[in-house]
CSV table of C-alpha atoms in Angstrom, one decimal:
chain,number,residue,atom,x,y,z
A,105,MET,CA,-59.4,-14.5,-15.1
A,106,ARG,CA,-58.1,-14.4,-18.7
A,107,ASP,CA,-59.2,-11.5,-20.9
A,108,ARG,CA,-58.7,-12.1,-24.6
A,109,GLY,CA,-55.7,-10.2,-26.0
A,110,ARG,CA,-54.3,-9.1,-22.7
A,111,LEU,CA,-51.1,-10.1,-20.9
A,112,THR,CA,-52.4,-12.1,-17.9
A,113,ALA,CA,-49.1,-13.4,-16.4
A,114,PRO,CA,-45.4,-12.8,-16.9
A,115,GLY,CA,-44.6,-14.0,-20.4
A,116,ASP,CA,-48.1,-15.2,-21.1
A,117,LEU,CA,-49.5,-13.4,-24.1
A,118,LEU,CA,-52.8,-14.9,-25.2
A,119,THR,CA,-53.7,-15.2,-28.9
A,120,GLY,CA,-55.9,-12.6,-30.4
A,121,PRO,CA,-55.6,-8.9,-31.2
A,122,VAL,CA,-53.5,-6.8,-28.9
A,123,LEU,CA,-55.5,-4.1,-27.3
A,124,ALA,CA,-53.9,-0.7,-27.8
A,125,PRO,CA,-54.4,2.3,-25.5
A,126,ALA,CA,-57.3,4.6,-26.3
A,127,GLY,CA,-56.5,7.0,-29.0
A,128,ASP,CA,-53.7,4.9,-30.5
A,129,THR,CA,-53.8,2.7,-33.6
A,130,PRO,CA,-52.0,-0.6,-33.7
A,131,ALA,CA,-48.9,-0.4,-35.8
A,132,GLY,CA,-48.5,-3.0,-38.5
A,133,PRO,CA,-45.5,-5.4,-38.4
A,134,ASP,CA,-43.5,-3.5,-41.0
A,135,LYS,CA,-44.2,-0.1,-39.5
A,136,GLY,CA,-43.3,-1.4,-36.0
A,137,ARG,CA,-40.0,-2.7,-37.1
A,138,GLY,CA,-39.2,0.5,-38.9
A,139,SER,CA,-40.1,2.6,-35.9
A,140,LEU,CA,-37.9,0.5,-33.6
A,141,ALA,CA,-35.0,0.8,-36.0
A,142,GLU,CA,-35.5,4.5,-36.2
A,143,LEU,CA,-35.7,4.7,-32.4
A,144,ALA,CA,-32.5,2.7,-32.0
A,145,ALA,CA,-30.7,4.8,-34.5
A,146,GLU,CA,-31.9,8.0,-32.8
A,147,HIS,CA,-30.4,6.8,-29.5
A,148,GLY,CA,-27.2,5.4,-31.0
A,149,LEU,CA,-28.1,1.8,-30.3
A,150,ARG,CA,-26.8,-1.1,-32.4
A,151,PRO,CA,-27.4,-4.9,-32.3
A,152,SER,CA,-25.4,-6.6,-29.5
A,153,SER,CA,-24.3,-9.2,-32.0
A,154,ALA,CA,-22.7,-6.7,-34.3
A,155,ARG,CA,-18.9,-6.7,-34.3
A,156,PRO,CA,-17.5,-3.3,-33.4
A,157,GLY,CA,-14.9,-1.6,-35.5
A,158,LEU,CA,-11.3,-2.4,-34.9
A,159,VAL,CA,-10.3,1.1,-33.6
A,160,SER,CA,-13.5,1.2,-31.4
A,161,TYR,CA,-12.7,-2.3,-30.1
A,162,LEU,CA,-9.1,-1.5,-29.2
A,163,ALA,CA,-10.4,1.7,-27.4
A,164,LYS,CA,-12.8,-0.4,-25.4
A,165,VAL,CA,-10.0,-2.8,-24.4
A,166,TRP,CA,-7.9,0.2,-23.3
A,167,GLN,CA,-10.8,1.6,-21.3
A,168,ARG,CA,-10.9,-1.7,-19.3
A,169,ARG,CA,-7.2,-1.8,-18.5
A,170,HIS,CA,-8.0,-1.4,-14.8
A,171,PHE,CA,-10.2,-4.4,-15.0
A,172,ILE,CA,-7.5,-6.4,-16.7
A,173,ILE,CA,-5.0,-5.5,-14.0
A,174,ALA,CA,-7.4,-6.1,-11.2
A,175,TYR,CA,-8.5,-9.5,-12.6
A,176,ALA,CA,-4.9,-10.6,-13.2
A,177,THR,CA,-3.9,-9.6,-9.7
A,178,ALA,CA,-6.8,-11.4,-8.1
A,179,ARG,CA,-6.2,-14.5,-10.1
A,180,ASN,CA,-2.5,-14.5,-9.3
A,181,VAL,CA,-3.3,-14.3,-5.6
A,182,SER,CA,-5.9,-17.1,-5.7
A,183,MET,CA,-4.0,-19.5,-8.0
A,184,TYR,CA,-2.1,-21.3,-5.4
A,185,THR,CA,-4.3,-20.7,-2.3
A,186,GLU,CA,-5.0,-24.4,-1.9
A,187,ALA,CA,-1.3,-25.4,-2.1
A,188,ARG,CA,0.7,-25.6,1.0
A,189,LEU,CA,3.7,-23.8,-0.5
A,190,GLY,CA,1.5,-21.3,-2.3
A,191,GLN,CA,3.2,-19.2,-5.0
A,192,LEU,CA,6.5,-20.8,-4.2
A,193,TRP,CA,5.5,-23.4,-6.8
A,194,GLN,CA,5.9,-20.7,-9.4
A,195,VAL,CA,9.6,-20.8,-8.6
A,196,LEU,CA,10.0,-24.4,-7.6
A,197,THR,CA,8.6,-25.8,-10.9
A,198,PRO,CA,11.2,-24.2,-13.2
A,199,LEU,CA,13.9,-24.9,-10.6
A,200,LEU,CA,13.0,-28.6,-10.6
A,201,ASN,CA,12.9,-28.6,-14.4
A,202,SER,CA,16.4,-27.0,-14.4
A,203,ALA,CA,17.7,-29.7,-12.1
A,204,VAL,CA,16.4,-32.4,-14.4
A,205,TYR,CA,17.8,-30.8,-17.5
A,206,TYR,CA,21.1,-30.2,-15.8
A,207,LEU,CA,21.4,-33.9,-15.0
A,208,ILE,CA,20.3,-35.1,-18.4
A,209,PHE,CA,21.8,-32.6,-20.8
A,210,GLY,CA,24.7,-31.2,-18.7
A,211,VAL,CA,26.0,-34.4,-17.1
A,212,LEU,CA,24.9,-37.2,-19.4
A,213,PHE,CA,24.8,-35.6,-22.9
A,214,LYS,CA,27.5,-33.0,-22.2
A,215,ALA,CA,25.4,-30.2,-23.7
A,216,ASN,CA,27.4,-27.8,-21.5
A,217,ARG,CA,30.3,-27.9,-23.9
A,218,GLY,CA,31.2,-24.4,-25.1
A,219,ILE,CA,29.4,-22.7,-22.2
A,220,SER,CA,31.4,-21.2,-19.3
A,221,ASN,CA,28.6,-20.8,-16.7
A,222,TYR,CA,26.2,-23.6,-17.6
A,223,THR,CA,24.1,-23.3,-14.4
A,224,ALA,CA,23.2,-19.7,-15.0
A,225,TYR,CA,22.8,-20.4,-18.8
A,226,LEU,CA,20.4,-23.2,-18.2
A,227,VAL,CA,18.3,-21.6,-15.5
A,228,THR,CA,17.9,-18.4,-17.5
A,229,GLY,CA,16.7,-20.4,-20.5
A,230,VAL,CA,14.2,-22.4,-18.5
A,231,PHE,CA,12.7,-19.4,-16.7
A,232,ILE,CA,12.4,-17.3,-19.8
A,233,PHE,CA,10.9,-20.0,-22.0
A,234,ALA,CA,8.5,-21.0,-19.3
A,235,PHE,CA,7.0,-17.5,-19.5
A,236,THR,CA,6.1,-17.9,-23.2
A,237,GLU,CA,5.1,-21.5,-22.7
A,238,ARG,CA,2.6,-20.8,-19.9
A,239,SER,CA,1.2,-17.8,-21.8
A,240,ILE,CA,0.4,-19.9,-24.8
A,241,VAL,CA,-1.0,-22.8,-22.8
A,242,VAL,CA,-3.4,-20.6,-20.8
A,243,GLY,CA,-4.3,-18.7,-23.9
A,244,SER,CA,-5.5,-21.8,-25.7
A,245,THR,CA,-8.0,-22.6,-22.8
A,246,VAL,CA,-8.9,-19.1,-21.6
A,247,MET,CA,-12.2,-18.8,-23.5
A,248,ARG,CA,-13.6,-22.1,-22.5
A,249,ALA,CA,-12.4,-21.8,-18.9
A,250,ASN,CA,-14.3,-18.5,-18.6
A,251,ILE,CA,-17.4,-19.3,-20.6
A,252,THR,CA,-19.7,-18.4,-17.7
A,253,LEU,CA,-18.2,-15.0,-17.3
A,254,ILE,CA,-18.3,-14.4,-21.1
A,255,ARG,CA,-22.1,-15.2,-21.2
A,256,ALA,CA,-22.9,-13.2,-18.1
A,257,LEU,CA,-21.1,-9.9,-18.8
A,258,HIS,CA,-20.6,-7.8,-21.9
A,259,PHE,CA,-17.0,-6.7,-22.4
A,260,PRO,CA,-14.2,-7.0,-25.0
A,261,ARG,CA,-13.3,-10.7,-24.9
A,262,ALA,CA,-9.6,-9.8,-25.6
A,263,CYS,CA,-9.4,-8.7,-22.0
A,264,LEU,CA,-9.3,-12.3,-20.9
A,265,PRO,CA,-6.2,-13.6,-22.7
A,266,LEU,CA,-4.4,-10.3,-22.0
A,267,ALA,CA,-5.2,-10.6,-18.3
A,268,TYR,CA,-3.9,-14.2,-18.3
A,269,VAL,CA,-0.6,-13.1,-19.9
A,270,LEU,CA,-0.4,-10.4,-17.2
A,271,VAL,CA,-0.7,-13.1,-14.6
A,272,GLU,CA,2.2,-15.0,-16.1
A,273,PHE,CA,4.2,-11.8,-16.3
A,274,GLN,CA,3.6,-11.0,-12.6
A,275,GLN,CA,4.7,-14.6,-11.7
A,276,LEU,CA,7.8,-14.2,-13.9
A,277,LEU,CA,8.8,-11.1,-11.9
A,278,LEU,CA,8.5,-13.1,-8.7
A,279,SER,CA,10.6,-15.9,-10.1
A,280,MET,CA,13.2,-13.3,-11.3
A,281,VAL,CA,14.3,-12.9,-7.7
A,282,VAL,CA,15.4,-16.5,-7.6
A,283,LEU,CA,17.0,-16.3,-11.0
A,284,PHE,CA,19.0,-13.2,-10.1
A,285,ALA,CA,20.2,-15.0,-6.9
A,286,ILE,CA,21.4,-18.0,-9.0
A,287,VAL,CA,23.1,-15.8,-11.6
A,288,LEU,CA,24.9,-13.7,-9.1
A,289,GLY,CA,25.7,-16.7,-7.0
A,290,THR,CA,27.4,-18.5,-9.9
A,291,GLY,CA,29.9,-15.6,-10.3
A,292,GLU,CA,28.2,-13.3,-12.8
A,293,PRO,CA,28.7,-9.6,-11.8
A,294,LEU,CA,26.0,-7.0,-11.6
A,295,THR,CA,26.6,-4.5,-14.4
A,296,TRP,CA,24.8,-1.8,-16.4
A,297,TYR,CA,23.9,-4.4,-19.0
A,298,TRP,CA,21.3,-5.7,-16.6
A,299,LEU,CA,19.1,-2.7,-17.6
A,300,LEU,CA,18.7,-4.3,-21.0
A,301,LEU,CA,16.6,-6.9,-19.3
A,302,VAL,CA,13.7,-4.4,-19.1
A,303,PRO,CA,13.1,-3.9,-22.9
A,304,ALA,CA,13.9,-7.6,-23.5
A,305,LEU,CA,11.1,-8.7,-21.1
A,306,LEU,CA,8.7,-6.1,-22.4
A,307,MET,CA,9.2,-7.3,-25.9
A,308,GLN,CA,8.7,-10.9,-24.8
A,309,ALA,CA,5.5,-9.9,-23.0
A,310,THR,CA,4.2,-8.2,-26.1
A,311,PHE,CA,4.9,-11.3,-28.2
A,312,ASN,CA,3.2,-13.4,-25.6
A,313,MET,CA,0.1,-11.3,-25.7
A,314,GLY,CA,-0.2,-11.6,-29.5
A,315,ALA,CA,0.4,-15.4,-29.3
A,316,ALA,CA,-2.2,-15.7,-26.5
A,317,LEU,CA,-4.8,-13.9,-28.6
A,318,ILE,CA,-4.2,-16.2,-31.5
A,319,MET,CA,-4.4,-19.3,-29.4
A,320,ALA,CA,-7.5,-18.0,-27.6
A,321,ARG,CA,-9.4,-17.9,-30.9
A,322,VAL,CA,-8.0,-21.3,-32.0
A,323,GLY,CA,-8.7,-22.9,-28.7
A,324,ALA,CA,-12.3,-21.5,-28.6
A,325,GLY,CA,-13.2,-23.2,-31.8
A,326,ALA,CA,-11.4,-26.5,-31.2
A,327,GLN,CA,-11.2,-28.0,-27.7
A,328,ASP,CA,-8.6,-30.6,-28.8
A,329,ILE,CA,-6.1,-27.9,-29.4
A,330,SER,CA,-5.5,-27.5,-25.7
A,331,GLN,CA,-4.4,-31.2,-25.6
A,332,LEU,CA,-2.0,-30.7,-28.5
A,333,VAL,CA,-0.4,-27.4,-27.5
A,334,PRO,CA,1.7,-28.7,-24.6
A,335,PHE,CA,3.2,-31.4,-26.8
A,336,LEU,CA,4.1,-28.8,-29.5
A,337,LEU,CA,5.6,-26.5,-26.9
A,338,ARG,CA,7.7,-29.3,-25.5
A,339,VAL,CA,9.1,-29.9,-29.0
A,340,TRP,CA,9.7,-26.1,-29.4
A,341,ARG,CA,11.7,-26.0,-26.2
A,342,TYR,CA,14.3,-28.4,-27.7
A,343,PHE,CA,14.8,-26.1,-30.7
A,344,CYS,CA,15.4,-22.8,-28.7
A,345,GLY,CA,18.8,-23.4,-27.2
A,346,VAL,CA,17.4,-23.7,-23.7
A,347,MET,CA,19.7,-26.6,-22.7
A,348,TYR,CA,22.5,-26.1,-25.2
A,349,SER,CA,24.3,-23.4,-27.1
A,350,ILE,CA,23.1,-23.0,-30.7
A,351,ALA,CA,26.5,-21.4,-31.6
A,352,SER,CA,28.3,-24.5,-30.4
A,353,LEU,CA,26.4,-26.9,-32.6
A,354,PRO,CA,28.6,-28.9,-35.0
A,355,ALA,CA,30.1,-26.9,-37.8
A,356,SER,CA,28.7,-29.5,-40.3
A,357,LEU,CA,25.2,-28.1,-39.5
A,358,PRO,CA,24.2,-25.7,-42.4
A,359,GLU,CA,24.3,-22.0,-41.6
A,360,TRP,CA,20.7,-21.5,-42.6
A,361,ALA,CA,19.7,-24.2,-40.0
A,362,LYS,CA,21.5,-22.3,-37.2
A,363,ASN,CA,19.9,-19.1,-38.3
A,364,VAL,CA,16.4,-20.7,-38.2
A,365,LEU,CA,17.1,-21.9,-34.6
A,366,SER,CA,18.6,-18.6,-33.5
A,367,PHE,CA,15.9,-16.4,-35.0
A,368,ASN,CA,12.8,-18.3,-33.7
A,369,PRO,CA,11.1,-15.9,-31.1
A,370,ALA,CA,11.7,-17.9,-28.0
A,371,ALA,CA,15.4,-18.3,-28.8
A,372,VAL,CA,15.7,-14.5,-29.5
A,373,TYR,CA,14.3,-13.5,-26.1
A,374,ILE,CA,16.3,-16.1,-24.2
A,375,SER,CA,19.5,-14.9,-25.9
A,376,LEU,CA,18.7,-11.2,-25.2
A,377,THR,CA,18.1,-12.1,-21.5
A,378,ARG,CA,21.4,-14.0,-21.3
A,379,TYR,CA,23.2,-11.2,-23.0
A,380,ALA,CA,21.8,-8.7,-20.4
A,381,ILE,CA,22.6,-10.6,-17.1
A,382,MET,CA,25.5,-12.9,-18.0
A,383,GLU,CA,28.9,-11.4,-18.5
A,384,SER,CA,30.4,-14.8,-19.5
A,385,PHE,CA,27.8,-15.0,-22.3
A,386,ARG,CA,28.9,-11.7,-23.7
A,387,ALA,CA,32.6,-12.5,-23.3
A,388,ASP,CA,32.3,-15.9,-25.1
A,389,ALA,CA,29.9,-14.8,-27.8
A,390,PRO,CA,31.2,-15.3,-31.4
A,391,GLY,CA,32.7,-12.0,-32.6
A,392,ALA,CA,33.5,-10.7,-29.1
A,393,GLN,CA,37.2,-10.8,-30.1
A,394,PRO,CA,39.0,-10.2,-33.4
A,395,TYR,CA,38.7,-13.2,-35.7
A,396,ASN,CA,41.4,-15.8,-35.3
A,397,ALA,CA,41.1,-18.8,-37.6
A,398,ALA,CA,43.4,-21.1,-35.5
A,399,ARG,CA,41.6,-20.4,-32.2
A,400,CYS,CA,38.3,-20.8,-33.9
A,401,ALA,CA,39.3,-24.1,-35.3
A,402,ILE,CA,40.4,-25.3,-31.8
A,403,PHE,CA,37.0,-24.2,-30.4
A,404,ASN,CA,35.1,-26.2,-33.1
A,405,ALA,CA,37.2,-29.2,-32.2
A,406,LYS,CA,37.4,-29.0,-28.4
A,407,LYS,CA,34.5,-26.6,-27.6
A,408,ILE,CA,36.7,-24.5,-25.2
A,409,PRO,CA,34.3,-21.6,-24.3
A,410,SER,CA,36.8,-18.8,-24.2
A,411,LEU,CA,37.9,-19.5,-27.8
A,412,GLN,CA,34.4,-19.2,-29.2
A,413,ALA,CA,34.9,-15.4,-29.1
A,414,TYR,CA,37.4,-15.6,-31.9
A,415,CYS,CA,35.0,-17.1,-34.4
A,416,HIS,CA,32.8,-15.2,-36.8
A,417,PRO,CA,29.3,-14.5,-35.4
A,418,ASP,CA,26.4,-16.1,-37.3
A,419,ILE,CA,24.0,-13.5,-35.8
A,420,SER,CA,24.9,-10.1,-34.2
A,421,VAL,CA,23.4,-8.7,-31.1
A,422,SER,CA,21.8,-5.8,-33.1
A,423,GLU,CA,20.1,-8.4,-35.3
A,424,LEU,CA,18.7,-10.1,-32.3
A,425,TRP,CA,17.2,-6.9,-31.0
A,426,LEU,CA,15.6,-6.2,-34.4
A,427,ALA,CA,14.3,-9.7,-34.5
A,428,GLY,CA,12.8,-9.3,-31.0
A,429,ILE,CA,11.1,-6.0,-31.9
A,430,GLY,CA,9.8,-7.5,-35.1
A,431,TRP,CA,8.4,-10.7,-33.5
A,432,ALA,CA,6.7,-8.6,-30.8
A,433,VAL,CA,5.0,-6.1,-33.1
A,434,VAL,CA,4.0,-8.5,-35.9
A,435,THR,CA,2.6,-11.1,-33.4
A,436,LEU,CA,0.6,-8.6,-31.4
A,437,VAL,CA,-0.9,-7.0,-34.5
A,438,ALA,CA,-1.7,-10.3,-36.1
A,439,GLY,CA,-3.2,-11.6,-32.8
A,440,ALA,CA,-5.4,-8.5,-32.3
A,441,LEU,CA,-6.7,-8.7,-35.9
A,442,TYR,CA,-7.3,-12.5,-35.8
A,443,PHE,CA,-9.0,-12.4,-32.4
A,444,TRP,CA,-11.2,-9.3,-33.3
A,445,GLN,CA,-12.6,-11.0,-36.4
A,446,ALA,CA,-14.3,-13.6,-34.3
A,447,GLU,CA,-15.3,-11.3,-31.3
A,448,THR,CA,-19.0,-12.0,-31.7
A,449,ARG,CA,-18.6,-15.8,-31.8
A,450,TYR,CA,-17.1,-16.2,-28.3
A,451,GLY,CA,-19.6,-17.6,-25.8
A,452,ARG,CA,-22.0,-19.2,-28.3
A,453,GLY,CA,-23.0,-22.8,-28.1
């Protein structure tokens, strides 16, 4: 039986005046809205669509650090559950890429000229670049891939790209076991310089988080970006000195061009990693020995690795460390600001 003005079923409000409890007077539309606003303000409530302040937002992300770690660990475990070899693919994929690059660039194109230990040099470059490459790729798809979770739960959306970068970092640590075995097996000694690997990887992880935040916002607004990103990263790989030595490029190449190649972020972190774990890389680096014009000229002509140390360095190791810190800080800050500005848009549509 329907009574005029009463709620007779869930969600079924009949037309007509709403009956108020005895002793109360119905509030007008304006008065009702004002009362609700005052009640919300009294209890510290705010519209769910309002963007939080930057400091408050970062604090919320930090409060959910345990969620980020747990989510990343669970995803890391489940990622290869359906594959027979499981997480071994995380190591096999860069190893297979290294074998292909060795055949093409090391054997056919002679890109190993000027490099004493090309096997360790190549594998280090492939593993380190793959960390940045995968972080950017997953960052460009993370918002669309988790749209159900975003619409179901209320949490800072930045937790997702950060968690995915943490997944890649955990997998990098797993692959480092194989990388260390290859480096040591090719004759590189274990020295105190290996401790420099810790700050180098932390700086790269910081850079990757900033890049993933930027790509997460870009990818959330344009789905086609996820198709374009792998192609751009493939081009980037060829400009980072993964398969060749930037210092061994022809002397006719302008100095500013070599500096651009050496200072791009992926090349910086690859060089710092090689400097940490490869004694041959440190010994053959330009500037490792007092300058000798004759020996440097012979290196430029014949690319004998040991003679490269007698040439003037285009970029010093200290400049590489400063560049690594700069890229990490600037990219993370820019990524956080860029992502936060669109926080309330994620999950719409």
